[in-house]
PDB file of N, CA and C in Angstrom:
ATOM      1  N   MET A   1       4.736  -8.161  -3.002  1.00 90.00           N
ATOM      2  CA  MET A   1       5.348  -7.975  -4.302  1.00 90.00           C
ATOM      3  C   MET A   1       4.653  -8.862  -5.332  1.00 90.00           C
ATOM      4  N   ARG A   2       4.583  -8.339  -6.540  1.00 94.00           N
ATOM      5  CA  ARG A   2       3.977  -9.103  -7.635  1.00 94.00           C
ATOM      6  C   ARG A   2       5.073  -9.546  -8.604  1.00 94.00           C
ATOM      7  N   TYR A   3       4.988 -10.800  -9.030  1.00 96.00           N
ATOM      8  CA  TYR A   3       5.943 -11.365  -9.974  1.00 96.00           C
ATOM      9  C   TYR A   3       5.194 -12.048 -11.117  1.00 96.00           C
ATOM     10  N   LYS A   4       5.843 -12.102 -12.264  1.00 98.00           N
ATOM     11  CA  LYS A   4       5.311 -12.827 -13.407  1.00 98.00           C
ATOM     12  C   LYS A   4       6.135 -14.095 -13.588  1.00 98.00           C
ATOM     13  N   VAL A   5       5.458 -15.219 -13.809  1.00 98.00           N
ATOM     14  CA  VAL A   5       6.141 -16.478 -14.074  1.00 98.00           C
ATOM     15  C   VAL A   5       6.673 -16.405 -15.507  1.00 98.00           C
ATOM     16  N   VAL A   6       8.009 -16.429 -15.649  1.00 98.00           N
ATOM     17  CA  VAL A   6       8.625 -16.288 -16.969  1.00 98.00           C
ATOM     18  C   VAL A   6       9.276 -17.584 -17.458  1.00 98.00           C
ATOM     19  N   PHE A   7       9.316 -18.595 -16.621  1.00 97.00           N
ATOM     20  CA  PHE A   7       9.881 -19.889 -16.988  1.00 97.00           C
ATOM     21  C   PHE A   7       8.737 -20.835 -17.323  1.00 97.00           C
ATOM     22  N   GLY A   8       8.910 -21.608 -18.364  1.00 95.00           N
ATOM     23  CA  GLY A   8       7.818 -22.495 -18.746  1.00 95.00           C
ATOM     24  C   GLY A   8       8.264 -23.918 -18.941  1.00 95.00           C
ATOM     25  N   PRO A   9       7.291 -24.806 -18.854  1.00 97.00           N
ATOM     26  CA  PRO A   9       5.867 -24.501 -18.917  1.00 97.00           C
ATOM     27  C   PRO A   9       5.252 -24.073 -17.580  1.00 97.00           C
ATOM     28  N   ARG A  10       5.972 -24.314 -16.449  1.00 97.00           N
ATOM     29  CA  ARG A  10       5.415 -23.951 -15.137  1.00 97.00           C
ATOM     30  C   ARG A  10       6.544 -23.907 -14.107  1.00 97.00           C
ATOM     31  N   VAL A  11       6.225 -23.312 -12.944  1.00 98.00           N
ATOM     32  CA  VAL A  11       7.157 -23.253 -11.822  1.00 98.00           C
ATOM     33  C   VAL A  11       6.458 -23.867 -10.611  1.00 98.00           C
ATOM     34  N   ALA A  12       7.173 -24.731  -9.923  1.00 97.00           N
ATOM     35  CA  ALA A  12       6.610 -25.444  -8.770  1.00 97.00           C
ATOM     36  C   ALA A  12       6.359 -24.515  -7.588  1.00 97.00           C
ATOM     37  N   VAL A  13       5.299 -24.834  -6.848  1.00 97.00           N
ATOM     38  CA  VAL A  13       5.011 -24.229  -5.543  1.00 97.00           C
ATOM     39  C   VAL A  13       5.346 -25.309  -4.519  1.00 97.00           C
ATOM     40  N   ARG A  14       6.219 -24.970  -3.564  1.00 96.00           N
ATOM     41  CA  ARG A  14       6.709 -25.969  -2.611  1.00 96.00           C
ATOM     42  C   ARG A  14       6.295 -25.649  -1.181  1.00 96.00           C
ATOM     43  N   THR A  15       6.345 -26.667  -0.320  1.00 95.00           N
ATOM     44  CA  THR A  15       5.923 -26.515   1.071  1.00 95.00           C
ATOM     45  C   THR A  15       6.879 -25.656   1.884  1.00 95.00           C
ATOM     46  N   SER A  16       8.140 -25.607   1.495  1.00 94.00           N
ATOM     47  CA  SER A  16       9.142 -24.797   2.188  1.00 94.00           C
ATOM     48  C   SER A  16      10.147 -24.280   1.162  1.00 94.00           C
ATOM     49  N   PRO A  17      10.973 -23.294   1.527  1.00 94.00           N
ATOM     50  CA  PRO A  17      11.903 -22.698   0.573  1.00 94.00           C
ATOM     51  C   PRO A  17      13.142 -23.557   0.317  1.00 94.00           C
ATOM     52  N   SER A  18      12.916 -24.683  -0.328  1.00 94.00           N
ATOM     53  CA  SER A  18      13.989 -25.617  -0.662  1.00 94.00           C
ATOM     54  C   SER A  18      13.599 -26.368  -1.927  1.00 94.00           C
ATOM     55  N   THR A  19      14.552 -26.572  -2.812  1.00 94.00           N
ATOM     56  CA  THR A  19      14.248 -27.311  -4.044  1.00 94.00           C
ATOM     57  C   THR A  19      13.962 -28.788  -3.772  1.00 94.00           C
ATOM     58  N   SER A  20      14.301 -29.255  -2.577  1.00 94.00           N
ATOM     59  CA  SER A  20      13.993 -30.645  -2.228  1.00 94.00           C
ATOM     60  C   SER A  20      12.668 -30.778  -1.472  1.00 94.00           C
ATOM     61  N   ALA A  21      12.010 -29.657  -1.173  1.00 96.00           N
ATOM     62  CA  ALA A  21      10.718 -29.689  -0.481  1.00 96.00           C
ATOM     63  C   ALA A  21       9.635 -30.233  -1.409  1.00 96.00           C
ATOM     64  N   LYS A  22       8.608 -30.796  -0.829  1.00 97.00           N
ATOM     65  CA  LYS A  22       7.496 -31.365  -1.585  1.00 97.00           C
ATOM     66  C   LYS A  22       6.789 -30.289  -2.407  1.00 97.00           C
ATOM     67  N   ALA A  23       6.547 -30.584  -3.673  1.00 97.00           N
ATOM     68  CA  ALA A  23       5.770 -29.689  -4.539  1.00 97.00           C
ATOM     69  C   ALA A  23       4.289 -29.875  -4.222  1.00 97.00           C
ATOM     70  N   ILE A  24       3.599 -28.753  -3.997  1.00 95.00           N
ATOM     71  CA  ILE A  24       2.168 -28.815  -3.668  1.00 95.00           C
ATOM     72  C   ILE A  24       1.315 -28.190  -4.767  1.00 95.00           C
ATOM     73  N   GLY A  25       1.966 -27.812  -5.841  1.00 95.00           N
ATOM     74  CA  GLY A  25       1.258 -27.215  -6.962  1.00 95.00           C
ATOM     75  C   GLY A  25       2.250 -26.587  -7.910  1.00 95.00           C
ATOM     76  N   ALA A  26       1.737 -25.853  -8.885  1.00 96.00           N
ATOM     77  CA  ALA A  26       2.582 -25.176  -9.866  1.00 96.00           C
ATOM     78  C   ALA A  26       1.803 -24.015 -10.475  1.00 96.00           C
ATOM     79  N   LYS A  27       2.538 -23.025 -10.949  1.00 96.00           N
ATOM     80  CA  LYS A  27       1.947 -21.878 -11.634  1.00 96.00           C
ATOM     81  C   LYS A  27       2.478 -21.871 -13.059  1.00 96.00           C
ATOM     82  N   PRO A  28       1.599 -21.727 -14.048  1.00 98.00           N
ATOM     83  CA  PRO A  28       2.032 -21.750 -15.447  1.00 98.00           C
ATOM     84  C   PRO A  28       2.723 -20.456 -15.877  1.00 98.00           C
ATOM     85  N   LYS A  29       3.561 -20.562 -16.899  1.00 98.00           N
ATOM     86  CA  LYS A  29       4.227 -19.405 -17.475  1.00 98.00           C
ATOM     87  C   LYS A  29       3.176 -18.365 -17.857  1.00 98.00           C
ATOM     88  N   GLY A  30       3.443 -17.098 -17.502  1.00 98.00           N
ATOM     89  CA  GLY A  30       2.514 -16.008 -17.780  1.00 98.00           C
ATOM     90  C   GLY A  30       1.657 -15.607 -16.604  1.00 98.00           C
ATOM     91  N   ASP A  31       1.509 -16.484 -15.606  1.00 96.00           N
ATOM     92  CA  ASP A  31       0.714 -16.155 -14.421  1.00 96.00           C
ATOM     93  C   ASP A  31       1.375 -15.033 -13.618  1.00 96.00           C
ATOM     94  N   ILE A  32       0.558 -14.248 -12.941  1.00 96.00           N
ATOM     95  CA  ILE A  32       1.035 -13.232 -12.003  1.00 96.00           C
ATOM     96  C   ILE A  32       0.821 -13.786 -10.598  1.00 96.00           C
ATOM     97  N   VAL A  33       1.870 -13.789  -9.794  1.00 95.00           N
ATOM     98  CA  VAL A  33       1.782 -14.285  -8.418  1.00 95.00           C
ATOM     99  C   VAL A  33       2.165 -13.156  -7.465  1.00 95.00           C
ATOM    100  N   GLU A  34       1.632 -13.221  -6.259  1.00 93.00           N
ATOM    101  CA  GLU A  34       1.871 -12.172  -5.284  1.00 93.00           C
ATOM    102  C   GLU A  34       2.303 -12.784  -3.968  1.00 93.00           C
ATOM    103  N   GLY A  35       3.284 -12.159  -3.336  1.00 93.00           N
ATOM    104  CA  GLY A  35       3.756 -12.665  -2.064  1.00 93.00           C
ATOM    105  C   GLY A  35       4.858 -11.800  -1.510  1.00 93.00           C
ATOM    106  N   GLU A  36       5.640 -12.389  -0.600  1.00 93.00           N
ATOM    107  CA  GLU A  36       6.737 -11.680   0.052  1.00 93.00           C
ATOM    108  C   GLU A  36       8.059 -12.347  -0.300  1.00 93.00           C
ATOM    109  N   PHE A  37       9.069 -11.509  -0.518  1.00 92.00           N
ATOM    110  CA  PHE A  37      10.406 -12.012  -0.806  1.00 92.00           C
ATOM    111  C   PHE A  37      10.952 -12.724   0.417  1.00 92.00           C
ATOM    112  N   TYR A  38      11.617 -13.859   0.197  1.00 90.00           N
ATOM    113  CA  TYR A  38      12.230 -14.613   1.278  1.00 90.00           C
ATOM    114  C   TYR A  38      13.577 -15.121   0.794  1.00 90.00           C
ATOM    115  N   GLN A  39      14.658 -14.797   1.514  1.00 88.00           N
ATOM    116  CA  GLN A  39      16.001 -15.269   1.159  1.00 88.00           C
ATOM    117  C   GLN A  39      16.337 -16.458   2.042  1.00 88.00           C
ATOM    118  N   ASN A  40      16.552 -17.627   1.432  1.00 83.00           N
ATOM    119  CA  ASN A  40      16.933 -18.817   2.186  1.00 83.00           C
ATOM    120  C   ASN A  40      18.377 -18.622   2.643  1.00 83.00           C
ATOM    121  N   VAL A  41      18.593 -18.511   3.935  1.00 80.00           N
ATOM    122  CA  VAL A  41      19.912 -18.210   4.482  1.00 80.00           C
ATOM    123  C   VAL A  41      20.913 -19.327   4.186  1.00 80.00           C
ATOM    124  N   SER A  42      20.511 -20.573   4.321  1.00 79.00           N
ATOM    125  CA  SER A  42      21.458 -21.680   4.142  1.00 79.00           C
ATOM    126  C   SER A  42      21.856 -21.896   2.682  1.00 79.00           C
ATOM    127  N   SER A  43      20.933 -21.710   1.746  1.00 82.00           N
ATOM    128  CA  SER A  43      21.248 -21.958   0.329  1.00 82.00           C
ATOM    129  C   SER A  43      21.542 -20.678  -0.439  1.00 82.00           C
ATOM    130  N   GLY A  44      21.101 -19.525   0.101  1.00 86.00           N
ATOM    131  CA  GLY A  44      21.271 -18.261  -0.602  1.00 86.00           C
ATOM    132  C   GLY A  44      20.260 -18.038  -1.711  1.00 86.00           C
ATOM    133  N   GLN A  45      19.332 -18.969  -1.893  1.00 91.00           N
ATOM    134  CA  GLN A  45      18.346 -18.865  -2.969  1.00 91.00           C
ATOM    135  C   GLN A  45      17.228 -17.882  -2.619  1.00 91.00           C
ATOM    136  N   PRO A  46      16.802 -17.072  -3.606  1.00 95.00           N
ATOM    137  CA  PRO A  46      15.679 -16.153  -3.398  1.00 95.00           C
ATOM    138  C   PRO A  46      14.344 -16.853  -3.680  1.00 95.00           C
ATOM    139  N   TRP A  47      13.408 -16.716  -2.779  1.00 96.00           N
ATOM    140  CA  TRP A  47      12.100 -17.353  -2.893  1.00 96.00           C
ATOM    141  C   TRP A  47      10.999 -16.319  -2.754  1.00 96.00           C
ATOM    142  N   LEU A  48       9.824 -16.661  -3.248  1.00 96.00           N
ATOM    143  CA  LEU A  48       8.628 -15.856  -3.045  1.00 96.00           C
ATOM    144  C   LEU A  48       7.691 -16.667  -2.164  1.00 96.00           C
ATOM    145  N   TRP A  49       7.335 -16.101  -1.019  1.00 95.00           N
ATOM    146  CA  TRP A  49       6.385 -16.748  -0.119  1.00 95.00           C
ATOM    147  C   TRP A  49       5.000 -16.296  -0.527  1.00 95.00           C
ATOM    148  N   LEU A  50       4.178 -17.236  -0.980  1.00 94.00           N
ATOM    149  CA  LEU A  50       2.818 -16.936  -1.428  1.00 94.00           C
ATOM    150  C   LEU A  50       1.917 -16.862  -0.206  1.00 94.00           C
ATOM    151  N   ASN A  51       1.549 -15.662   0.165  1.00 81.00           N
ATOM    152  CA  ASN A  51       0.749 -15.497   1.378  1.00 81.00           C
ATOM    153  C   ASN A  51      -0.566 -14.785   1.118  1.00 81.00           C
ATOM    154  N   LYS A  52      -0.881 -14.509  -0.137  1.00 71.00           N
ATOM    155  CA  LYS A  52      -2.108 -13.800  -0.477  1.00 71.00           C
ATOM    156  C   LYS A  52      -3.303 -14.746  -0.351  1.00 71.00           C
ATOM    157  N   ASP A  53      -4.323 -14.308   0.342  1.00 68.00           N
ATOM    158  CA  ASP A  53      -5.563 -15.085   0.502  1.00 68.00           C
ATOM    159  C   ASP A  53      -5.326 -16.478   1.068  1.00 68.00           C
ATOM    160  N   GLY A  54      -4.297 -16.614   1.916  1.00 70.00           N
ATOM    161  CA  GLY A  54      -4.041 -17.885   2.579  1.00 70.00           C
ATOM    162  C   GLY A  54      -3.553 -18.996   1.674  1.00 70.00           C
ATOM    163  N   GLU A  55      -3.040 -18.631   0.484  1.00 76.00           N
ATOM    164  CA  GLU A  55      -2.614 -19.657  -0.473  1.00 76.00           C
ATOM    165  C   GLU A  55      -1.485 -20.518   0.072  1.00 76.00           C
ATOM    166  N   GLY A  56      -0.435 -19.901   0.596  1.00 86.00           N
ATOM    167  CA  GLY A  56       0.693 -20.636   1.149  1.00 86.00           C
ATOM    168  C   GLY A  56       1.602 -21.230   0.091  1.00 86.00           C
ATOM    169  N   GLY A  57       2.793 -21.606   0.510  1.00 95.00           N
ATOM    170  CA  GLY A  57       3.773 -22.204  -0.377  1.00 95.00           C
ATOM    171  C   GLY A  57       4.857 -21.221  -0.791  1.00 95.00           C
ATOM    172  N   TYR A  58       5.896 -21.762  -1.393  1.00 96.00           N
ATOM    173  CA  TYR A  58       7.055 -20.986  -1.815  1.00 96.00           C
ATOM    174  C   TYR A  58       7.388 -21.294  -3.267  1.00 96.00           C
ATOM    175  N   MET A  59       7.811 -20.247  -3.987  1.00 97.00           N
ATOM    176  CA  MET A  59       8.259 -20.411  -5.371  1.00 97.00           C
ATOM    177  C   MET A  59       9.668 -19.856  -5.502  1.00 97.00           C
ATOM    178  N   LEU A  60      10.537 -20.603  -6.133  1.00 97.00           N
ATOM    179  CA  LEU A  60      11.899 -20.160  -6.368  1.00 97.00           C
ATOM    180  C   LEU A  60      11.878 -19.039  -7.403  1.00 97.00           C
ATOM    181  N   ILE A  61      12.544 -17.920  -7.114  1.00 97.00           N
ATOM    182  CA  ILE A  61      12.565 -16.774  -8.017  1.00 97.00           C
ATOM    183  C   ILE A  61      13.645 -16.922  -9.077  1.00 97.00           C
ATOM    184  N   ASP A  62      14.836 -17.319  -8.656  1.00 96.00           N
ATOM    185  CA  ASP A  62      15.966 -17.455  -9.576  1.00 96.00           C
ATOM    186  C   ASP A  62      16.540 -18.856  -9.430  1.00 96.00           C
ATOM    187  N   GLY A  63      16.416 -19.650 -10.477  1.00 94.00           N
ATOM    188  CA  GLY A  63      16.879 -21.035 -10.443  1.00 94.00           C
ATOM    189  C   GLY A  63      18.254 -21.243 -11.032  1.00 94.00           C
ATOM    190  N   THR A  64      19.060 -20.180 -11.112  1.00 93.00           N
ATOM    191  CA  THR A  64      20.413 -20.304 -11.670  1.00 93.00           C
ATOM    192  C   THR A  64      21.228 -21.350 -10.929  1.00 93.00           C
ATOM    193  N   SER A  65      21.081 -21.411  -9.626  1.00 88.00           N
ATOM    194  CA  SER A  65      21.870 -22.354  -8.810  1.00 88.00           C
ATOM    195  C   SER A  65      21.530 -23.813  -9.109  1.00 88.00           C
ATOM    196  N   VAL A  66      20.389 -24.063  -9.734  1.00 90.00           N
ATOM    197  CA  VAL A  66      19.998 -25.433 -10.086  1.00 90.00           C
ATOM    198  C   VAL A  66      19.897 -25.604 -11.615  1.00 90.00           C
ATOM    199  N   GLY A  67      20.510 -24.672 -12.349  1.00 93.00           N
ATOM    200  CA  GLY A  67      20.586 -24.798 -13.798  1.00 93.00           C
ATOM    201  C   GLY A  67      19.357 -24.375 -14.577  1.00 93.00           C
ATOM    202  N   LEU A  68      18.484 -23.569 -13.969  1.00 94.00           N
ATOM    203  CA  LEU A  68      17.234 -23.189 -14.648  1.00 94.00           C
ATOM    204  C   LEU A  68      17.181 -21.730 -15.100  1.00 94.00           C
ATOM    205  N   GLY A  69      17.926 -20.841 -14.476  1.00 95.00           N
ATOM    206  CA  GLY A  69      17.853 -19.425 -14.817  1.00 95.00           C
ATOM    207  C   GLY A  69      16.714 -18.735 -14.085  1.00 95.00           C
ATOM    208  N   THR A  70      16.288 -17.591 -14.611  1.00 97.00           N
ATOM    209  CA  THR A  70      15.240 -16.797 -13.986  1.00 97.00           C
ATOM    210  C   THR A  70      13.886 -17.483 -14.130  1.00 97.00           C
ATOM    211  N   LEU A  71      13.165 -17.618 -13.029  1.00 98.00           N
ATOM    212  CA  LEU A  71      11.852 -18.257 -13.027  1.00 98.00           C
ATOM    213  C   LEU A  71      10.721 -17.233 -12.893  1.00 98.00           C
ATOM    214  N   LEU A  72      10.944 -16.214 -12.054  1.00 98.00           N
ATOM    215  CA  LEU A  72       9.948 -15.174 -11.796  1.00 98.00           C
ATOM    216  C   LEU A  72      10.610 -13.809 -11.967  1.00 98.00           C
ATOM    217  N   GLU A  73       9.869 -12.855 -12.535  1.00 97.00           N
ATOM    218  CA  GLU A  73      10.360 -11.484 -12.670  1.00 97.00           C
ATOM    219  C   GLU A  73       9.355 -10.511 -12.060  1.00 97.00           C
ATOM    220  N   PRO A  74       9.869  -9.450 -11.385  1.00 94.00           N
ATOM    221  CA  PRO A  74       8.972  -8.458 -10.797  1.00 94.00           C
ATOM    222  C   PRO A  74       8.141  -7.748 -11.859  1.00 94.00           C
TER     223      PRO A  74
END
């Protein structure tokens, strides 16, 4: 799936699908990212697993639960 980063100035890329996981990078607002949808069972948060070209990492799709709102849109 392809998503556009709609939250700015950037959205963190994390080592695992958790807001407390270590940030290993970030994508700026306007970037197009590609990956697979992943629903964190324990938190209920929707994540995007970045698996294109071995990039790795997870990006939170909807940050409403942490007071941020929509971060990525299809």
